[in-house]
CSV table of C-alpha atoms in Angstrom, one decimal:
chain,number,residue,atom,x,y,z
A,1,UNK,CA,76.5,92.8,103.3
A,2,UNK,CA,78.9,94.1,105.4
A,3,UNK,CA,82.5,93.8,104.1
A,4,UNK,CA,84.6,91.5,106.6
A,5,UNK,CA,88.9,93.0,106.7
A,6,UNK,CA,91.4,90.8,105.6
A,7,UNK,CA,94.0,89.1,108.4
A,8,UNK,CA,96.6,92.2,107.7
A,9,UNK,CA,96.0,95.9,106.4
A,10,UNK,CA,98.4,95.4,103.2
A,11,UNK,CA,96.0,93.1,101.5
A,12,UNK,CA,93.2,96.0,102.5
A,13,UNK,CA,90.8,97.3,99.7
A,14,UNK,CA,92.4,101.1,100.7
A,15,UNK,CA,96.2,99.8,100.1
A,16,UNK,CA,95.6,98.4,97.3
A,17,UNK,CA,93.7,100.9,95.6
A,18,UNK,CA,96.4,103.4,97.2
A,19,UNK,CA,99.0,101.2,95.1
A,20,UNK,CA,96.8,101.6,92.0
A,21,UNK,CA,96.4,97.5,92.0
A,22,UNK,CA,93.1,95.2,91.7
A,23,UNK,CA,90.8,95.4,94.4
A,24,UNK,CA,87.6,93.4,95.7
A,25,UNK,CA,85.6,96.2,95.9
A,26,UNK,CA,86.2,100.0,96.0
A,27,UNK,CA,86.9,101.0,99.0
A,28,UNK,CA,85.0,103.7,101.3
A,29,UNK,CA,86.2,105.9,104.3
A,30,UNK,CA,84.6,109.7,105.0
A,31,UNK,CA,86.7,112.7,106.0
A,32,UNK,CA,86.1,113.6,109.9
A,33,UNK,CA,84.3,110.5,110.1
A,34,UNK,CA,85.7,110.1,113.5
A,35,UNK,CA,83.8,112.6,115.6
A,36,UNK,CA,81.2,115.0,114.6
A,37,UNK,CA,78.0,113.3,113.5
A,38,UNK,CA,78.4,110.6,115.9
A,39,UNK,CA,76.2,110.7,119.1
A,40,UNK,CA,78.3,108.1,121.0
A,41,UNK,CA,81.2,110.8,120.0
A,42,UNK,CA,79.5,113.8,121.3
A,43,UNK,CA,78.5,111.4,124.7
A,44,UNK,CA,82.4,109.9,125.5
A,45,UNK,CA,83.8,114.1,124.9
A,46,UNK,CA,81.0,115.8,127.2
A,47,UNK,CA,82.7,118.2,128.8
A,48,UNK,CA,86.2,117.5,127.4
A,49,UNK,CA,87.7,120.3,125.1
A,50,UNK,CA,88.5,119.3,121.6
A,51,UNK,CA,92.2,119.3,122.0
A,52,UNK,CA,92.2,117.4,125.7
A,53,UNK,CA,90.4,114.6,123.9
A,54,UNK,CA,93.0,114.2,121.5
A,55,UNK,CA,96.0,113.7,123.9
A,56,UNK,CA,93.7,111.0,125.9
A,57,UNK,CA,94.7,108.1,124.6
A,58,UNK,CA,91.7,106.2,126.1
A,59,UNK,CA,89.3,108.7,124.2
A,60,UNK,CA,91.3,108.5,121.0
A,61,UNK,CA,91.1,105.2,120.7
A,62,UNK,CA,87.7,104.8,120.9
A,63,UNK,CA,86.6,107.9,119.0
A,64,UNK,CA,88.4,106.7,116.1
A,65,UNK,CA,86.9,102.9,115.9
A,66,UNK,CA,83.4,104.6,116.6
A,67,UNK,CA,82.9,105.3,112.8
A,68,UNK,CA,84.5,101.9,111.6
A,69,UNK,CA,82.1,99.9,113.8
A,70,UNK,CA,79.4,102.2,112.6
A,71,UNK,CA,79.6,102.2,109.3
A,72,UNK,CA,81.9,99.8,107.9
A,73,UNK,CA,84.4,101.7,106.5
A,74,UNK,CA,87.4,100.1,105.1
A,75,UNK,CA,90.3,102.9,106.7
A,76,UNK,CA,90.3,104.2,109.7
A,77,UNK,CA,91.5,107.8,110.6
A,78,UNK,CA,93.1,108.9,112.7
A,79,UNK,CA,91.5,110.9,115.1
A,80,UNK,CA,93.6,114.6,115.7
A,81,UNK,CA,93.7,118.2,114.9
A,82,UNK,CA,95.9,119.6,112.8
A,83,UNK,CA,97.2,122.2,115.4
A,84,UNK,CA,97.9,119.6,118.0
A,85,UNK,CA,101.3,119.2,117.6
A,86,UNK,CA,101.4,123.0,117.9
A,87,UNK,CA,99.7,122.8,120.8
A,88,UNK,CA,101.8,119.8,122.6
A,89,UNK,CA,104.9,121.6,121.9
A,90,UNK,CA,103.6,124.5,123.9
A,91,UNK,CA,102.5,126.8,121.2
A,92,UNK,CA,99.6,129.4,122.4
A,93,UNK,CA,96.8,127.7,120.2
A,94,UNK,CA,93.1,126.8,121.2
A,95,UNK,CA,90.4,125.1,119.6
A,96,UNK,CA,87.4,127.3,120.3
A,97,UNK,CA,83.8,125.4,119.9
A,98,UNK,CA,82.1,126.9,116.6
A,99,UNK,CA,85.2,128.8,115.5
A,100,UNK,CA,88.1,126.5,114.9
A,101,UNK,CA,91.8,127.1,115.9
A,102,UNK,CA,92.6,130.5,117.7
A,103,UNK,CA,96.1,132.1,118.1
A,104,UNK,CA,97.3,133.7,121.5
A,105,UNK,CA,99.5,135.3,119.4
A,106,UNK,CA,99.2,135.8,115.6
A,107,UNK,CA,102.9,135.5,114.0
A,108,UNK,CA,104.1,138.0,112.4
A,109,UNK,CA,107.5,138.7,112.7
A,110,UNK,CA,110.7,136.9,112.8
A,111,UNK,CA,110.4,136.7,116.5
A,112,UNK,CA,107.0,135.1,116.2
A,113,UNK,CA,108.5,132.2,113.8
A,114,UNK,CA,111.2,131.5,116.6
A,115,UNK,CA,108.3,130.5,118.5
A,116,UNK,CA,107.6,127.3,116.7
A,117,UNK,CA,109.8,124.6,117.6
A,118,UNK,CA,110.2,120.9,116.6
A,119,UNK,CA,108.0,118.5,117.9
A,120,UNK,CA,109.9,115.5,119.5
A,121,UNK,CA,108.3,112.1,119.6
A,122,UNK,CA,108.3,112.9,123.7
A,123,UNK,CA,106.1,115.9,122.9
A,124,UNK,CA,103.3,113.6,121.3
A,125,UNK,CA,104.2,110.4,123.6
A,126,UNK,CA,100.3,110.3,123.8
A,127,UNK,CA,100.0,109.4,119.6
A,128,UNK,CA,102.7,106.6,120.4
A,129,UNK,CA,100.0,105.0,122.4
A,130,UNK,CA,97.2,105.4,120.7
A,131,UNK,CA,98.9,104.5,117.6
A,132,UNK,CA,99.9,101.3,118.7
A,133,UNK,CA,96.5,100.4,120.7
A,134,UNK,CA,95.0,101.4,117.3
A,135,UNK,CA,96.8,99.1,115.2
A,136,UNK,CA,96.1,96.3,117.7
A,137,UNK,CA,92.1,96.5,117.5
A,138,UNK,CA,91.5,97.6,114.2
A,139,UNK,CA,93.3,94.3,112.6
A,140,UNK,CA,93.5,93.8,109.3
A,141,UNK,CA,91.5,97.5,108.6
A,142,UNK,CA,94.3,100.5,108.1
A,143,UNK,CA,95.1,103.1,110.2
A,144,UNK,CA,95.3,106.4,108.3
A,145,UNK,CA,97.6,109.3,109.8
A,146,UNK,CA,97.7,112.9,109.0
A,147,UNK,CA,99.1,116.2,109.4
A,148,UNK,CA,97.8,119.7,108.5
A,149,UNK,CA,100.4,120.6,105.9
A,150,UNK,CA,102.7,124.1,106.0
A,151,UNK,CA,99.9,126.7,104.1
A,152,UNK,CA,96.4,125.6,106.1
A,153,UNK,CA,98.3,125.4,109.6
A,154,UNK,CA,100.7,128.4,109.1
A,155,UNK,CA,97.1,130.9,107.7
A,156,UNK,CA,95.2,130.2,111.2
A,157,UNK,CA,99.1,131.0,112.7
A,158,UNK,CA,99.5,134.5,110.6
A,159,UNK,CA,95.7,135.5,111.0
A,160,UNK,CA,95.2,134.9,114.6
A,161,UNK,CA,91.9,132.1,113.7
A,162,UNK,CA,90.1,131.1,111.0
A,163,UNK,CA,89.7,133.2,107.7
A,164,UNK,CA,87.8,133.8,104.8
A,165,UNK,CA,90.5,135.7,102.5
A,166,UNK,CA,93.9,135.4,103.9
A,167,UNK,CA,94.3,138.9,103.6
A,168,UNK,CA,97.3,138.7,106.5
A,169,UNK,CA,98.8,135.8,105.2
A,170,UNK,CA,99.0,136.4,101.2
A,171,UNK,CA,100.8,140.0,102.8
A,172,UNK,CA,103.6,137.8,104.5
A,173,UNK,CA,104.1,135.9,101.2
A,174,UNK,CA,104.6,138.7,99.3
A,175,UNK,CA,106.2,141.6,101.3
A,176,UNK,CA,108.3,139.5,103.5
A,177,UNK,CA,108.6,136.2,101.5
A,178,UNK,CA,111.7,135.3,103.7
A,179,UNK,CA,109.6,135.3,106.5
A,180,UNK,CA,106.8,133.4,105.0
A,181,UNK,CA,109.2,130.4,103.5
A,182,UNK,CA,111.3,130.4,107.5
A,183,UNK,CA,107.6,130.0,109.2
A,184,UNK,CA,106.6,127.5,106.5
A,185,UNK,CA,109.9,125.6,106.4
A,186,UNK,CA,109.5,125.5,110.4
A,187,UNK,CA,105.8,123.8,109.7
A,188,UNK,CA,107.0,121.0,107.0
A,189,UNK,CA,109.4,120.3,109.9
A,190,UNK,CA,106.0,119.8,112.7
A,191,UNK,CA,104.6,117.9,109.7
A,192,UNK,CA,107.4,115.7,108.9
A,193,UNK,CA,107.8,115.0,112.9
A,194,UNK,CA,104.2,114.1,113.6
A,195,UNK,CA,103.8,112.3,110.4
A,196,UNK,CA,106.7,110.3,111.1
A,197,UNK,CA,105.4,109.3,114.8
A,198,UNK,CA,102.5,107.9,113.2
A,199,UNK,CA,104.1,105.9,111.0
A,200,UNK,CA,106.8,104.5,113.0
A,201,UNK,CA,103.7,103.5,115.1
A,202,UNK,CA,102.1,101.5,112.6
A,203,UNK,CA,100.0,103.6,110.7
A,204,UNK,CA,99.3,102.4,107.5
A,205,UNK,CA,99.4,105.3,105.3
A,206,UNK,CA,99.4,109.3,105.7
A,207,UNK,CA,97.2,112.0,104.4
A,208,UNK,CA,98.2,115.9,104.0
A,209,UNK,CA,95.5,118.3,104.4
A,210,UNK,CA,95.5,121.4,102.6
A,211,UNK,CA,92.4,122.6,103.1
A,212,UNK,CA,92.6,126.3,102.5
A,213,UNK,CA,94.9,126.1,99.5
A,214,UNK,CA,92.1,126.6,97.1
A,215,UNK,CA,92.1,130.4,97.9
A,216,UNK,CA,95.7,130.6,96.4
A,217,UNK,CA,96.5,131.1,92.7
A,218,UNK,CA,98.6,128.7,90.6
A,219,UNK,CA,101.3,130.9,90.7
A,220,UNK,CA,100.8,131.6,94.0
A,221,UNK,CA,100.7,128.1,94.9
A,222,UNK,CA,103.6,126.6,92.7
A,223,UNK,CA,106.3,130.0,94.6
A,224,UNK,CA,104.9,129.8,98.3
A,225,UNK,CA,103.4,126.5,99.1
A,226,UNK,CA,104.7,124.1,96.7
A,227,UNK,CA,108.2,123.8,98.0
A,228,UNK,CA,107.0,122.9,101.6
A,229,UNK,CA,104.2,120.5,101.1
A,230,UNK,CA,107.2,118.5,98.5
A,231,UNK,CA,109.6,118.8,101.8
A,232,UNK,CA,106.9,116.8,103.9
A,233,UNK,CA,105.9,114.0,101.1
A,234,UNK,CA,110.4,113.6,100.4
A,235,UNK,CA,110.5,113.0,104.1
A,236,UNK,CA,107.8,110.7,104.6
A,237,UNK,CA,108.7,108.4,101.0
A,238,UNK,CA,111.4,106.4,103.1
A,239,UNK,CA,108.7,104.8,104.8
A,240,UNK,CA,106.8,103.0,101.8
A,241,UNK,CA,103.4,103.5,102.6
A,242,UNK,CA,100.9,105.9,100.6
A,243,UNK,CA,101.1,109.4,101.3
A,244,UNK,CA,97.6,111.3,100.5
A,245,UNK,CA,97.1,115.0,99.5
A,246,UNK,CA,94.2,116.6,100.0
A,247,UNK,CA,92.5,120.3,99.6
A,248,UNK,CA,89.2,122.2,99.0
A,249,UNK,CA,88.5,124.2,95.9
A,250,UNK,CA,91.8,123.1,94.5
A,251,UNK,CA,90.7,121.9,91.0
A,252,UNK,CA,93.2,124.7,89.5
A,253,UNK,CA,95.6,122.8,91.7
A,254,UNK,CA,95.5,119.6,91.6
A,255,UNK,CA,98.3,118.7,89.0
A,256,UNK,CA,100.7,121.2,91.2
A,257,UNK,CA,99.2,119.3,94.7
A,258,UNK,CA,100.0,116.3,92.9
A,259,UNK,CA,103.7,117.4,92.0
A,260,UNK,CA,104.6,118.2,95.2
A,261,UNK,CA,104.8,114.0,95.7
A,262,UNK,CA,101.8,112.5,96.7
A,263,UNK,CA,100.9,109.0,96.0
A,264,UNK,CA,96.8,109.9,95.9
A,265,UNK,CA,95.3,113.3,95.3
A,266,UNK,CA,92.5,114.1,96.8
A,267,UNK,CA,89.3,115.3,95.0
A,268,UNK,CA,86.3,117.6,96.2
A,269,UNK,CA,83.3,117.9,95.1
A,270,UNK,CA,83.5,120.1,92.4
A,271,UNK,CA,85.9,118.1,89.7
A,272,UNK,CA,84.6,114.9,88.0
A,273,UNK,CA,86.8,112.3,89.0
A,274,UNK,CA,87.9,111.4,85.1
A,275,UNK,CA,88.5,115.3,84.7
A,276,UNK,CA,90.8,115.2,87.7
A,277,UNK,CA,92.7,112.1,86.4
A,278,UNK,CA,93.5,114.5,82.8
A,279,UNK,CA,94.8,117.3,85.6
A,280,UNK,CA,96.7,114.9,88.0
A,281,UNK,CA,97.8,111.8,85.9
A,282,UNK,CA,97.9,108.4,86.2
A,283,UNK,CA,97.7,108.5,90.2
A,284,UNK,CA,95.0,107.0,92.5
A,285,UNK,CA,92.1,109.2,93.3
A,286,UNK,CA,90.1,109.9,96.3
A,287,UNK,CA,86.8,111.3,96.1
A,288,UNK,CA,84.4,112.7,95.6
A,289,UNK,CA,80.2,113.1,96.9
A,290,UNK,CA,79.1,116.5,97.7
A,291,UNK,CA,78.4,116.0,101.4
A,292,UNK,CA,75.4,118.7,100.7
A,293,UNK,CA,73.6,115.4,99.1
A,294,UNK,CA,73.6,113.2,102.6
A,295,UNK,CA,70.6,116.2,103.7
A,296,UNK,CA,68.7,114.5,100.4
A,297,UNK,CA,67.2,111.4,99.7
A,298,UNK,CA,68.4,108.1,98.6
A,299,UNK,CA,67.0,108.8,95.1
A,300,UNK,CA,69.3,111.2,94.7
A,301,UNK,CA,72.2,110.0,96.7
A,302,UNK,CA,71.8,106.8,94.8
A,303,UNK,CA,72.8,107.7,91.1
A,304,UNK,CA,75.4,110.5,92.3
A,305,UNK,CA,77.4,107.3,94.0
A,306,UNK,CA,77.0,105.8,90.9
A,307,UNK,CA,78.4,108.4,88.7
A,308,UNK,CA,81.3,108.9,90.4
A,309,UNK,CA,82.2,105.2,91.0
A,310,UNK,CA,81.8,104.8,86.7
A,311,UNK,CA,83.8,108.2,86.5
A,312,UNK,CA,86.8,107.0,89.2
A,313,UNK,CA,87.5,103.6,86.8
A,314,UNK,CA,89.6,106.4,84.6
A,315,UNK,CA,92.3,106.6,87.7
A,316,UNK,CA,94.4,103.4,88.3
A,317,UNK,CA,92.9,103.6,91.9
A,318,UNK,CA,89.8,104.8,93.3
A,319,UNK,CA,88.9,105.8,97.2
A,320,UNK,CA,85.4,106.6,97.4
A,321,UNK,CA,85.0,109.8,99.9
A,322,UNK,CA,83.2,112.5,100.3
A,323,UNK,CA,84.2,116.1,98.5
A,324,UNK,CA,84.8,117.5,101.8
A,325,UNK,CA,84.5,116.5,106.0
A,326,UNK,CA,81.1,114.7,107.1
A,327,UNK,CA,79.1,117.9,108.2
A,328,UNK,CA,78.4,117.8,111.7
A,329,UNK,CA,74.4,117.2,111.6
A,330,UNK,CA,75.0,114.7,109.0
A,331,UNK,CA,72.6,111.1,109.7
A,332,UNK,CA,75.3,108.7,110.7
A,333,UNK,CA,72.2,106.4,109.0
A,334,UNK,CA,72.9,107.8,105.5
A,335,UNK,CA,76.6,107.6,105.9
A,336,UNK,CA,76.3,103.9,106.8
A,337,UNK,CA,74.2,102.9,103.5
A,338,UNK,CA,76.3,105.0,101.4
A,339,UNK,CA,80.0,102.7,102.8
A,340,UNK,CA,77.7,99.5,102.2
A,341,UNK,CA,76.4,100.9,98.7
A,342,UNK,CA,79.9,101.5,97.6
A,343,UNK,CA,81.5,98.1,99.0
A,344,UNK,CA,78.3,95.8,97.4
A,345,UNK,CA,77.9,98.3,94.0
A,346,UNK,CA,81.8,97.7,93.3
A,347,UNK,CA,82.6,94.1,94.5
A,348,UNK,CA,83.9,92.1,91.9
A,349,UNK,CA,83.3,88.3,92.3
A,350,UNK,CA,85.7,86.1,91.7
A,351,UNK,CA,85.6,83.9,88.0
C-alpha cells in the first residue's frame, strides 16, 4: 500500500528517523535514484549533457520527482553532480559519458589551487529555482541536498578523472601537505556554499558524499580529510536540519566519518548495520542492501531486506538504502517493491 506523505516534511518518516525519534514505518530512499535506471530519465535528457541538465531547472525538477512518483520513496534527492559547483564557477571540468568527471587541468601546484574560487549563490542561481519549485511539488515528502565533500571532489581535481588508487593525490598529501590542506580548505568552502544554497532554499536536510574515502587509511583519514569534512558539517549545524555522511568501503571509517559531525552515517553494503552502530554510536543509520541483489530474485531480495531492517533496530534511527548508487541497468520494477516492502514490513499500527 503505498505510503501517503504527511501535510509538512518535519513530521516525515526520514526526519524523524534522521532525529532518532518514533516513526510509522522505516523509511526508504535509493542513492542516484534520480536518473539512471529510469527510462522516462534517459527520454527528458536525450541529447542533453549530464551537467546542462543539471543547471535546467525545468529538467531538474522533474528528474528528481521521477523516482518519487515511481517508487514511493519517502526523501527526495536532489538531483546534481558533485562537480557542478566547480563547473558553474567556471572551473575546466566535464562530465564525460562512461567515465565520470574529467579535468582540463589536473591541479597540482599552488597556482592550480588559486583556480578554485568560491561559489556565490549568483553562480548557482539555477539551484535557487529548482530548490524552491522542488519544495512546492513535493509537499509534505523532504527534499534532500548534497555536496561532494573536500577528498572525493579534490582526487578527480588532483588526478585529472576518475581513479582506482589515488596514486597523485595520496603524493599531494604527503609531500606537499600544505598544498593538499589549501586545495581542500578551498573545497569545504564550495561545499559549505552549495550546501548552504540548498538549505536556505528549503531543503530539508543535507548529505556529504565521500565516496572514495574508503581507499584512505585511518590515519590517513583522521590527518588529511578529517579536518575538512568537520569544516563543512560546523558550517552547515546553524541550520537545524540533519546533515548525512556517506562513503564506500569505509567500515574502518565510520566512527572517524562520524566524528567529523554528522547527524547520520551512512552504511554500505559490506557492515551489518548493528556492527556499524558498535563503530559509530548512538547515531541514526542509513543503509544498507547490496545493489548487486536487485539483478536476483525476490527470494533472495526478500530475506536480505529483512535482515537488515531487524539488524538497523540497534541504531536510534534507521534509513533503509542501498549500500551504494542504484546501478544504471537496475529494474526500476524491483526498486519499486523493495520502497513498498520496506514501508508495509516496518509500519507500526497504531494501539
Amino acid at each position: 500500500m503505498p505510503v501517503t506523505p504527511p501535510s509538512t516534511p518535519d513530521r516525515s518518516a526520514y526526519l524523524l528517523a534522521a532525529r532518532g525519534e518514533p516513526v510509522p514505518h522505516t523509511p526508504v530512499w535509493f542513492m542516484r535514484q534520480a536518473g539512471r535506471a529510469l527510462p522516462e530519465y534517459r527520454a527528458v535528457r536525450e541529447g542533453i549533457t549530464m551537467l546542462e541538465s543539471c543547471m535546467r531547472p525545468d529538467l531538474v525538477v522533474e528528474i528528481t520527482l521521477q523516482p518519487v512518483r515511481r517508487y514511493g520513496v519517502d526523501a527526495a534527492i536532489y538531483y546534481s553532480d558533485i562537480v557542478l559547483p566547480l563547473k558553474a564557477a567556471g572551473f575546466g571540468v566535464e562530465i564525460k559519458p562512461g567515465v565520470g568527471p574529467v579535468v582540463a587541468d589536473p591541479i597540482r601546484d599552488a597556482a592550480g589551487v588559486a583556480t578554485v574560487r568560491p561559489v556565490t549563490p549568483s553562480d548557482v542561481s539555477f539551484t535557487t529555482e529548482s530548490v524552491q519549485q522542488l519544495v512546492t511539488e513535493l509537499g509534505g515528502t523532504p527534499l534532500i541536498g548534497f555536496a561532494g565533500a573536500p577528498f572525493t571532489v579534490a582526487s578527480y581535481l588532483v588526478e585529472g578523472g576518475p581513479s582506482k588508487d589515488f596514486a597523485k593525490t595520496k603524493a599531494m598529501m604527503h609531500s606537499n601537505p600544505d598544498l593538499w590542506h589549501a586545495l581542500a580548505d578551498r573545497l569545504a568552502d564550495v561545499a559549505i556554499a552549495y550546501l548552504a544554497v540548498q538549505v536556505e532554499a528549503g531543503a530539508s536536510a543535507i548529505q556529504l558524499f565521500d565516496s572514495w574515502a574508503g581507499g584512505l587509511s585511518r590515519r590517513d583519514y583522521e590527518r588529511f580529510v578529517l579536518p575538512h569534512s568537520a569544516k563543512v558539517f560546523e558550517a552547515l549545524k546553524e541550520y537545524g536540519v540533519p546533515r548525512v555522511h556517506f562513503g564506500v568501503n569505509t567500515g574502518e571509517l565510520l566512527g572517524l566519518m562520524s566524528a567529523a559531525g554528522a547527524d547520520v552515517v551512512g552504511v554500505d553494503w559490506r557492515v551489518p548495520l548493528d556492527e556499524a552502530v558498535r563503530r559509530v554510536g548512538p547515531k541514526p543509520l542509513q543503509g544498507n542492501l547490496d545493489p548487486a541483489l536487485l539483478f536476483t530474485g525476490w527470494e533472495t531480495i526478500e530475506p536480505e531486506i529483512d535482515r537488515i531492517l531487524a539488524e538497523g533496530k540497534a541504531a536510534p534511527g534507521h534509513i533503509f538504502n542501498l549500500g551504494h548508487g542504484v546501478p544504471p541497468n537496475a529494474d526500476p520494477e524491483v526498486l519499486h517493491r523493495v520502497a513498498q516492502y520496506v514501508q508495509t514490513k516496518s509500519a507500526h499500527v497504531p494501539a
